[in-house]
XYZ file of N, CA, C and O in Angstrom:
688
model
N -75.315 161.538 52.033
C -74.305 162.574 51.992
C -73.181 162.282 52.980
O -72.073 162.687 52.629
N -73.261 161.670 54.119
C -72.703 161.354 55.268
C -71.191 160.789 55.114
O -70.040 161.010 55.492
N -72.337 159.480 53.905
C -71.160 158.311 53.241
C -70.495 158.771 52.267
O -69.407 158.208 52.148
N -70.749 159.750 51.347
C -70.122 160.479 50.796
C -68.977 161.283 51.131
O -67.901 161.232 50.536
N -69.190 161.864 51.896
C -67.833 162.928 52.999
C -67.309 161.470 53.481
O -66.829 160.994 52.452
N -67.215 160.886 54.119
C -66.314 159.801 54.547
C -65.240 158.741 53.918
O -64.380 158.022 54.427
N -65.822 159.046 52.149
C -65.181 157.843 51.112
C -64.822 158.772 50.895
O -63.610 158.625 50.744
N -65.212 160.302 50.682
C -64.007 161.715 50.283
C -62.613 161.977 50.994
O -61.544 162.458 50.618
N -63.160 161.374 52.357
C -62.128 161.918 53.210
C -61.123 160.597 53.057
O -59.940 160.933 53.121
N -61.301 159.399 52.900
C -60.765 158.353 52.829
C -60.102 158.386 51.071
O -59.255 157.536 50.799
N -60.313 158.872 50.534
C -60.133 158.743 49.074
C -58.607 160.005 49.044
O -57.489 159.856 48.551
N -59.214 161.187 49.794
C -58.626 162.871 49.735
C -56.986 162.275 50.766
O -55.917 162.838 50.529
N -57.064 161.189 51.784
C -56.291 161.222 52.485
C -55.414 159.992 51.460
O -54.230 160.304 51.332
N -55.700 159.029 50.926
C -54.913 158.250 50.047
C -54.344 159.331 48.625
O -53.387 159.055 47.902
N -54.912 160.132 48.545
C -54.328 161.175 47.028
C -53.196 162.038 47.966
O -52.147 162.434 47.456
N -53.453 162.226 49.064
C -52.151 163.131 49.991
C -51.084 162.458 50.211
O -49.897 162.735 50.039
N -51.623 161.522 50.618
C -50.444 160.455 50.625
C -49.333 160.297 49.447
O -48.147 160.628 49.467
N -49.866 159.869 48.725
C -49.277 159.717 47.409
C -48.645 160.780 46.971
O -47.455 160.722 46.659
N -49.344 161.865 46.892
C -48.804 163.826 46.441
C -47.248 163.472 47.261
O -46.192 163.376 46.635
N -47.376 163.282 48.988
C -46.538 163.983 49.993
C -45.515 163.098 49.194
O -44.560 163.703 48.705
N -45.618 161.367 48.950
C -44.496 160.485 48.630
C -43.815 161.207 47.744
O -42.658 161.609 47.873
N -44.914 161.458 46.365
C -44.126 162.257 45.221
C -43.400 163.266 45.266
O -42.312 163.371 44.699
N -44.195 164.495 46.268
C -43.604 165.295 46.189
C -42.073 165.324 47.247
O -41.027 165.943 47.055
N -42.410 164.522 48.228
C -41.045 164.085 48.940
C -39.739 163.293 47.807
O -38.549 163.470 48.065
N -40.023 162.745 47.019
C -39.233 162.287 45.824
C -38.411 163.352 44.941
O -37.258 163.237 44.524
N -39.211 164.303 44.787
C -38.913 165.272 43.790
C -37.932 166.209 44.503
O -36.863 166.562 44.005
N -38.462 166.653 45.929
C -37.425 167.170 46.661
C -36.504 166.880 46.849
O -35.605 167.718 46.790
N -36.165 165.281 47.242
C -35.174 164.359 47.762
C -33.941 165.169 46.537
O -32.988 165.856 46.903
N -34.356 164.799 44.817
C -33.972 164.625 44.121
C -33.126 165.843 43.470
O -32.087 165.770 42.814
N -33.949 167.097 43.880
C -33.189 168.401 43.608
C -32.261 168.688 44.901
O -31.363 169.525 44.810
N -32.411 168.221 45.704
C -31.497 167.976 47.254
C -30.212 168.028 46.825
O -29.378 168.932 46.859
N -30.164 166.181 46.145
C -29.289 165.723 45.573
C -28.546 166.419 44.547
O -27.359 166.693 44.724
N -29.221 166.754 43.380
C -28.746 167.437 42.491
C -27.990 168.964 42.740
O -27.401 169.543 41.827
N -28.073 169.357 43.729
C -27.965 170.840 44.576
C -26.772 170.879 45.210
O -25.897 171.741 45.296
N -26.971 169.167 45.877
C -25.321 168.840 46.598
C -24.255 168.291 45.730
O -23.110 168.715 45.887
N -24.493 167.442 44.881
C -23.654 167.202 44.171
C -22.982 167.961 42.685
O -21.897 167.954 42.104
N -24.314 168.582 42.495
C -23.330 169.371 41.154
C -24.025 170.684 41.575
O -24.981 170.773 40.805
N -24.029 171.213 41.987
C -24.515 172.798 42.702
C -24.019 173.856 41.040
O -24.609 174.906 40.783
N -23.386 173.543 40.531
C -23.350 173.978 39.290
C -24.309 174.149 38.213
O -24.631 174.918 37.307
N -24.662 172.826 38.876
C -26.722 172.536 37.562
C -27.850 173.778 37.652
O -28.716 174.110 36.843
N -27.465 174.361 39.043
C -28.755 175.424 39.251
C -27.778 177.159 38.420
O -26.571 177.323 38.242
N -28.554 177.795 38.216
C -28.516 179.085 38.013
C -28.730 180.556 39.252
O -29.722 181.239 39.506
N -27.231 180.593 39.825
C -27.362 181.266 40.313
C -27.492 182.716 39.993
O -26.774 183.321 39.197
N -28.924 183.447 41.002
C -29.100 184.695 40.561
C -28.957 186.039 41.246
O -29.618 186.343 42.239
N -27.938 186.938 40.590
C -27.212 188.011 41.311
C -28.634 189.156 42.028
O -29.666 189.572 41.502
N -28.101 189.334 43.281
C -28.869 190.319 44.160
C -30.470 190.052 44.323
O -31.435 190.775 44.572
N -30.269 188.558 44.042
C -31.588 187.889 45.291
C -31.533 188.196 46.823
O -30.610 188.149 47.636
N -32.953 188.552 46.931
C -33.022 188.739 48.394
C -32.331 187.438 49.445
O -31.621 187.561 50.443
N -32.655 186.665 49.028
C -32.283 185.102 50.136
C -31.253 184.452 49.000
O -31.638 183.483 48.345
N -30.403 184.818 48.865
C -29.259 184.350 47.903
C -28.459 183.466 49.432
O -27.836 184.031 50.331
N -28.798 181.693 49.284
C -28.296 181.235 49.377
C -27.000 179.914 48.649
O -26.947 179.640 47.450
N -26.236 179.386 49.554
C -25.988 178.745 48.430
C -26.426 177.586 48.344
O -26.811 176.922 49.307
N -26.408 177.112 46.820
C -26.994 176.483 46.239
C -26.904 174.728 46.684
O -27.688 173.825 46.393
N -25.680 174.689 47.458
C -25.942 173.736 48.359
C -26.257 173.317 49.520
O -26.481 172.202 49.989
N -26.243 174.503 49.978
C -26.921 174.992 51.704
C -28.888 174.697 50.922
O -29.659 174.241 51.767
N -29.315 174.867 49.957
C -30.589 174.693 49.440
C -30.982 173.387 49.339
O -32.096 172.932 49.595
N -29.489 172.495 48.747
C -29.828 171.035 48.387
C -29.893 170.153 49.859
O -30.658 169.189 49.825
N -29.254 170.362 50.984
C -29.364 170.339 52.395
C -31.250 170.117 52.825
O -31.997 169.266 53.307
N -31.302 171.578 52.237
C -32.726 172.261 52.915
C -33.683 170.804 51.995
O -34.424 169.953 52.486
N -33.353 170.969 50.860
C -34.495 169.758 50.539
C -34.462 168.219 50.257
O -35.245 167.458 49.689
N -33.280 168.060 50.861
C -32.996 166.755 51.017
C -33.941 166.363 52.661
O -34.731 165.440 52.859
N -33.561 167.256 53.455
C -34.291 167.383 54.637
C -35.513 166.951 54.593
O -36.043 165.943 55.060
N -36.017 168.074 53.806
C -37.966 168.299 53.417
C -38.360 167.222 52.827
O -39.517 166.860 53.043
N -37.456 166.381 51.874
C -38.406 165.289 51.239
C -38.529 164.507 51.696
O -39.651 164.001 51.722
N -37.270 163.815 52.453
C -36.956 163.168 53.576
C -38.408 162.653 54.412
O -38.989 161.569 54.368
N -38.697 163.816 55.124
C -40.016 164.565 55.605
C -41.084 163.841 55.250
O -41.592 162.898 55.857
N -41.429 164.377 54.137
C -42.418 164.512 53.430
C -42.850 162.794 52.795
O -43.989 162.392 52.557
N -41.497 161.985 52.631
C -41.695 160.551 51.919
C -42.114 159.819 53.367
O -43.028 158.996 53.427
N -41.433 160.175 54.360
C -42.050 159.484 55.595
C -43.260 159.986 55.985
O -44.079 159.160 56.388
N -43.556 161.075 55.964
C -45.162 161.551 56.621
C -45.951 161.142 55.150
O -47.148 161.426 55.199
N -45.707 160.802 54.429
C -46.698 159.885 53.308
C -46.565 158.951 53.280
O -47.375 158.732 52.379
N -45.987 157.521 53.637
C -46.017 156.776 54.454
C -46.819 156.861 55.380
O -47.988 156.545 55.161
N -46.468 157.254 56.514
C -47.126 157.105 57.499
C -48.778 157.865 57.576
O -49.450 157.911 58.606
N -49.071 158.249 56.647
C -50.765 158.863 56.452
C -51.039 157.849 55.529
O -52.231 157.703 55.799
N -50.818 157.041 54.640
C -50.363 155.889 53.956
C -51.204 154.659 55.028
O -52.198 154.007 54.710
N -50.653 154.616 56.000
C -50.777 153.428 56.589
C -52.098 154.004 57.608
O -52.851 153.180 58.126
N -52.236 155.102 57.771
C -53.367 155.437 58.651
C -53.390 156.136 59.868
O -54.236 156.362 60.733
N -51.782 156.512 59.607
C -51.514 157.494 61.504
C -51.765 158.360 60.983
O -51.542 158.878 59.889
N -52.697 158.694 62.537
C -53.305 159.979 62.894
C -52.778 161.417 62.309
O -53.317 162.180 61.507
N -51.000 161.543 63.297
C -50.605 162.424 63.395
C -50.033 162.842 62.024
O -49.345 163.859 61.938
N -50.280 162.148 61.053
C -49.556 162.179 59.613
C -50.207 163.518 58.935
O -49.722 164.553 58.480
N -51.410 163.056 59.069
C -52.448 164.686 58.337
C -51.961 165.794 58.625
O -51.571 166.515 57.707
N -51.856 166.218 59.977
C -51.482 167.635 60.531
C -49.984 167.749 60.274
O -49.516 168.826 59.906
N -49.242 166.710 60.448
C -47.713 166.631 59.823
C -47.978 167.155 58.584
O -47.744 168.312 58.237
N -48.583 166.082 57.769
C -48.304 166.595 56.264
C -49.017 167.745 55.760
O -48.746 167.997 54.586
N -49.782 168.450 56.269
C -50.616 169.366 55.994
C -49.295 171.047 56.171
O -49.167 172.039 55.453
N -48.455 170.534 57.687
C -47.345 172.166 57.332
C -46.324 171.959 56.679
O -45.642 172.790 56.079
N -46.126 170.496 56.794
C -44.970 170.019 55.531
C -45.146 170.527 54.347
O -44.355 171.344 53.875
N -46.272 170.078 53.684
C -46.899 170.567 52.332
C -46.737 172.261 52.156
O -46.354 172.778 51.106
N -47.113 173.042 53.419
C -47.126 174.310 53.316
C -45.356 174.779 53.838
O -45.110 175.978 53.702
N -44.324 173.986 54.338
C -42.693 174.236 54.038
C -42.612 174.039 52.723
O -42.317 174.992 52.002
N -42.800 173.073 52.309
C -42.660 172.502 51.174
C -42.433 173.976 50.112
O -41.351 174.360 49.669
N -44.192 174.816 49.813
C -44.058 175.267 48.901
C -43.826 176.470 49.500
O -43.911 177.378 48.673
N -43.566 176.850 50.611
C -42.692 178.105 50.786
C -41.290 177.847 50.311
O -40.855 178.513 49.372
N -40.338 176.665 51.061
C -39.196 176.420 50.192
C -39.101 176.597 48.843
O -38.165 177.284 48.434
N -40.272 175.875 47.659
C -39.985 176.192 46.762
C -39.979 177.632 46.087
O -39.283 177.931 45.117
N -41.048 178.654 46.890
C -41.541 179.807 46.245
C -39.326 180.562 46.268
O -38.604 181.040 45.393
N -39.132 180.253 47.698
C -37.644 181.091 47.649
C -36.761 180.130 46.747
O -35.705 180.742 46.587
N -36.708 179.193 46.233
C -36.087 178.487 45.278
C -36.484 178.813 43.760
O -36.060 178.055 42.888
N -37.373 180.041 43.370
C -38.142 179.766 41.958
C -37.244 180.744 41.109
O -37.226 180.531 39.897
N -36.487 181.807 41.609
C -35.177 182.107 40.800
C -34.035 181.039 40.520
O -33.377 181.385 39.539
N -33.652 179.993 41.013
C -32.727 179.034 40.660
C -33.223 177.942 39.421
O -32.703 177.863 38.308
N -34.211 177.242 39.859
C -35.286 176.382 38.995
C -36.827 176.743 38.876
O -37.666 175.971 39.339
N -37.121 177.707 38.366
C -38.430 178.280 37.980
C -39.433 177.248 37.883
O -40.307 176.996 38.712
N -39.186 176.613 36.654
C -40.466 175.121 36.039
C -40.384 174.128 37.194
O -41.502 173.801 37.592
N -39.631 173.705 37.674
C -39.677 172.916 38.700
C -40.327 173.328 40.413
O -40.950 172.591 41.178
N -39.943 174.613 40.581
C -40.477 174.931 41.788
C -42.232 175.507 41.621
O -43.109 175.375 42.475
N -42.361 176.127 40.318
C -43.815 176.362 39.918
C -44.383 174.693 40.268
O -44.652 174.370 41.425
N -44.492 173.887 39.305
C -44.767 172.437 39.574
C -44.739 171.739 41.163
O -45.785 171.132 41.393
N -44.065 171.720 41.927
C -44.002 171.346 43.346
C -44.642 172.161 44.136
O -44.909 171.735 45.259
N -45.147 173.834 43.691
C -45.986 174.298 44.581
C -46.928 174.031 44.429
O -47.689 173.837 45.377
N -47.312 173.897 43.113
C -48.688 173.728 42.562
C -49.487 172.357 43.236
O -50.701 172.387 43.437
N -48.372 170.764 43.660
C -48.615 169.893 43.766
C -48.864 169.837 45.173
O -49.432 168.958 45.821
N -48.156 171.318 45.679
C -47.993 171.007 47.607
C -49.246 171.700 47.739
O -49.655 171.211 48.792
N -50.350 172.727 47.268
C -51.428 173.310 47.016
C -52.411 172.245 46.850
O -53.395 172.450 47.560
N -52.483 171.177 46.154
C -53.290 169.788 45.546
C -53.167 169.652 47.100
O -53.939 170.371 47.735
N -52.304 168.830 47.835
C -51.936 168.632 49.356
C -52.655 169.311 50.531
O -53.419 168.895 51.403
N -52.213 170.321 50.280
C -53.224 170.937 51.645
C -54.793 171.012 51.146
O -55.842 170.969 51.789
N -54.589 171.111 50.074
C -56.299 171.442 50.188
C -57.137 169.924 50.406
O -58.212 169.793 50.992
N -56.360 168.884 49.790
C -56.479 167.618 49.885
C -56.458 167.111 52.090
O -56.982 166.080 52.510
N -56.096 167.635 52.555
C -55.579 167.505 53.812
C -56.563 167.828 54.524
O -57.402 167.125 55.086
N -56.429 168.942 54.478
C -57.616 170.205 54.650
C -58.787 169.526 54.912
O -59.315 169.291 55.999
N -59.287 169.108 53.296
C -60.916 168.534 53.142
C -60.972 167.592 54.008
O -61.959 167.473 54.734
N -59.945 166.787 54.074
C -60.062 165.113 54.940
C -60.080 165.398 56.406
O -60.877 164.842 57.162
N -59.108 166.356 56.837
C -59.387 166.877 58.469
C -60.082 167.558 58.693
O -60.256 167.862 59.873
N -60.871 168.174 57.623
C -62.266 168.763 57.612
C -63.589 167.927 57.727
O -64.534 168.501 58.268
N -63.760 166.730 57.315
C -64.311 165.619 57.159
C -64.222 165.405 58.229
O -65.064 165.862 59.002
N -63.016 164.518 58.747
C -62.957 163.518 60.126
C -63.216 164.375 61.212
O -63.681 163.646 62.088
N -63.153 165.804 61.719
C -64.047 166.514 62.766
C -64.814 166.569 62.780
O -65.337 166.394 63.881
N -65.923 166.940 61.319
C -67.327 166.602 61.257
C -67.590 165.175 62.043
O -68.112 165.226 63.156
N -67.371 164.400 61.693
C -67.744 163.130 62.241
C -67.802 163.262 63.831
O -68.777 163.435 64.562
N -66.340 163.113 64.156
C -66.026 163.528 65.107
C -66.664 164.026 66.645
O -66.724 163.533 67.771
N -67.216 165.657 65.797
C -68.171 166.216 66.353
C -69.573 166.154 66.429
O -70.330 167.023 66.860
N -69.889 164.887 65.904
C -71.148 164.901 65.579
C -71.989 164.709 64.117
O -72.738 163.779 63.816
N -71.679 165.699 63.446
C -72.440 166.161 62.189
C -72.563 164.853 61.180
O -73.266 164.831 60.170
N -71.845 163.913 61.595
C -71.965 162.785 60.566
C -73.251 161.625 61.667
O -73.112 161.062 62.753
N -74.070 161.684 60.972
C -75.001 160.459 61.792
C -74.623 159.315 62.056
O -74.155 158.654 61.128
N -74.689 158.842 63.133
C -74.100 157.456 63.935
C -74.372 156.947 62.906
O -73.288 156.988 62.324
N -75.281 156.336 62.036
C -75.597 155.280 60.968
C -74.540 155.137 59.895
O -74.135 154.116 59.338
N -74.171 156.476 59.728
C -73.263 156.784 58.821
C -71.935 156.254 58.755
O -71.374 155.621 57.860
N -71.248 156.928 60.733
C -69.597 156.382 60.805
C -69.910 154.900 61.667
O -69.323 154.582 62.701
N -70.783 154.234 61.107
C -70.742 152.660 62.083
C -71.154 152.769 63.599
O -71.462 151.668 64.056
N -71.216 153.508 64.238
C -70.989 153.633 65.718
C -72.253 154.576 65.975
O -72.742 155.531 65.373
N -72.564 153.863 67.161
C -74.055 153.966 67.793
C -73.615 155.740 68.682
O -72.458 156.161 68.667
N -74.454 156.309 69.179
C -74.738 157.414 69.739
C -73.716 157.486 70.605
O -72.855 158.346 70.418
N -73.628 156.624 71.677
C -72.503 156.184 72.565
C -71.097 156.449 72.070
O -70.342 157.160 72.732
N -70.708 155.878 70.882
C -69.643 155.948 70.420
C -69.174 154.942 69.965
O -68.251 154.762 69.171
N -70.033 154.066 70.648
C -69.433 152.540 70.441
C -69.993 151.601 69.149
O -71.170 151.314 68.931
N -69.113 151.309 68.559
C -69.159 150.167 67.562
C -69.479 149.340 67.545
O -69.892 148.961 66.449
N -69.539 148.624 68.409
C -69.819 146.795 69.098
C -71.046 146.891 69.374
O -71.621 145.847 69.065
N -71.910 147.861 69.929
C -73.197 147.374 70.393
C -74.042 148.015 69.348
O -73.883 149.212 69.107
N -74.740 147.459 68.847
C -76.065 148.393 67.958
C -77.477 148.817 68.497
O -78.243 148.122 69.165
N -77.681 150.270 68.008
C -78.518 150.557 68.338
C -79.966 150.345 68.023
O -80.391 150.093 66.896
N -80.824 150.488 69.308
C -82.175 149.917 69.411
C -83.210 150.972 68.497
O -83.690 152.093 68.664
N -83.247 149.923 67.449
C -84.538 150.484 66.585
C -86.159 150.660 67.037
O -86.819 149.804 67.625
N -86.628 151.996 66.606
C -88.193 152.030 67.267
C -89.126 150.577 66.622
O -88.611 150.102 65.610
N -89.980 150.103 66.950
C -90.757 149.538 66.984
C -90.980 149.003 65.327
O -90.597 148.012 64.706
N -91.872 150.311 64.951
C -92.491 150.480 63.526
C -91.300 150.963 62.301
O -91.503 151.336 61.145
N -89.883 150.776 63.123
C -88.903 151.274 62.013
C -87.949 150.155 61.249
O -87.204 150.233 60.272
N -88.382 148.886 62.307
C -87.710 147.593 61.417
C -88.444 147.020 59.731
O -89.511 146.688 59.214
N -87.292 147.171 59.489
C -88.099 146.841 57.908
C -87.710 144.938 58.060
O -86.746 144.608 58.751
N -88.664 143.735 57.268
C -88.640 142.561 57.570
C -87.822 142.541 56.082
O -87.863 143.289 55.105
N -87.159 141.472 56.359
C -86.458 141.062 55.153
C -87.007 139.727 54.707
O -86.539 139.392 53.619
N -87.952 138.776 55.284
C -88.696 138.060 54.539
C -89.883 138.232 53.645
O -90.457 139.319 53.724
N -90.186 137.650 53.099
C -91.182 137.505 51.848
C -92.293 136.626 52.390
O -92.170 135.557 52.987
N -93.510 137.343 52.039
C -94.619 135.992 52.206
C -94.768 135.373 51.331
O -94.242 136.058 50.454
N -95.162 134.419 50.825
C -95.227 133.314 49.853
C -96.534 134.302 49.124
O -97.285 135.046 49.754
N -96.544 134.000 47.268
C -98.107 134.986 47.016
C -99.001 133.612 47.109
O -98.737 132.434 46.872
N -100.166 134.290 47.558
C -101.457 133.589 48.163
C -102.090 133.538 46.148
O -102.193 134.502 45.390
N -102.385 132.057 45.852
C -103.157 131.748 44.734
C -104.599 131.484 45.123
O -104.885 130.725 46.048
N -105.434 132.083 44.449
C -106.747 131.745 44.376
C -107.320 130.424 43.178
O -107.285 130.531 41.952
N -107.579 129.808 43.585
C -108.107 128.618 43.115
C -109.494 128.547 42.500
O -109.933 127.472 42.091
């Protein structure tokens, strides 16, 4: 079960990755579209947060920005990327929830994907504290009681299993 949570958490943190790239793409892209033709969106009369529509493309040119580098960088294996991308993911789909009167189908879709994200995040920094703290058996994350990797630990007596074979004995 140990090795299981560990290829989850290793598996959950490569699918975040990928989500944050995408979903940093998609943002980048309505950014763009927001600044340059601010006309494309549908603006809607006596919204509470009626901004404009290019003060929005700003906001998510920013966020994807964000979001393509902190997937990257959880990508390659930094630390600080998880907890980055984990409130990113949760800007992310607050931005979109106040964006879902302008582009409805599109901001439904990017929350839905920034939701995949945290929970994806979540499980994996849920995982790597287990370990962490203990709950994963030294056998499990490589590393002896100590902590340490390099030295292995001393097996009881009667717990080495032999990996040779005796020859079978023929009776004649």
């Amino acid at each position: 079960m140990a090795r299981q949570t560990g290829f989850a958490a290793l598996t959950g943190a490569m699918f975040a990755a990928t989500m944050l790239i995408m979903v940093g793409v998609f943002e980048v892209i309505a950014g763009i579209t927001a600044i340059f033709r601010n006309q494309f969106f549908v603006t809607v009369r006596n919204y509470t947060f009626n901004l404009d529509t290019t003060a929005w493309g700003w906001i998510h040119l920013a966020l994807g920005a964000l979001l393509v580098i902190t997937g990257v960088a959880l990508m390659s294996g930094r630390t600080w990327a998880a907890v980055t991308g984990l409130v990113l993911a949760a800007l992310s789909a607050i931005n979109n929830f106040f964006f879902l009167p302008y582009y409805p189908l599109w901001a439904i879709v990017v929350i839905a994907v920034d939701v995949f994200v945290i929970w994806s995040l979540a499980t994996m920094l849920g995982a790597t504290s287990a370990a962490r703290d203990g709950e994963m058996s030294p056998a499990a994350t490589g590393r002896t009681q100590s902590g340490r990797s390099d030295v292995k630990t001393p097996r009881p007596a009667g717990a080495e299993q032999s990996t040779r074979q005796e020859p079978p004995v023929t009776r004649g």
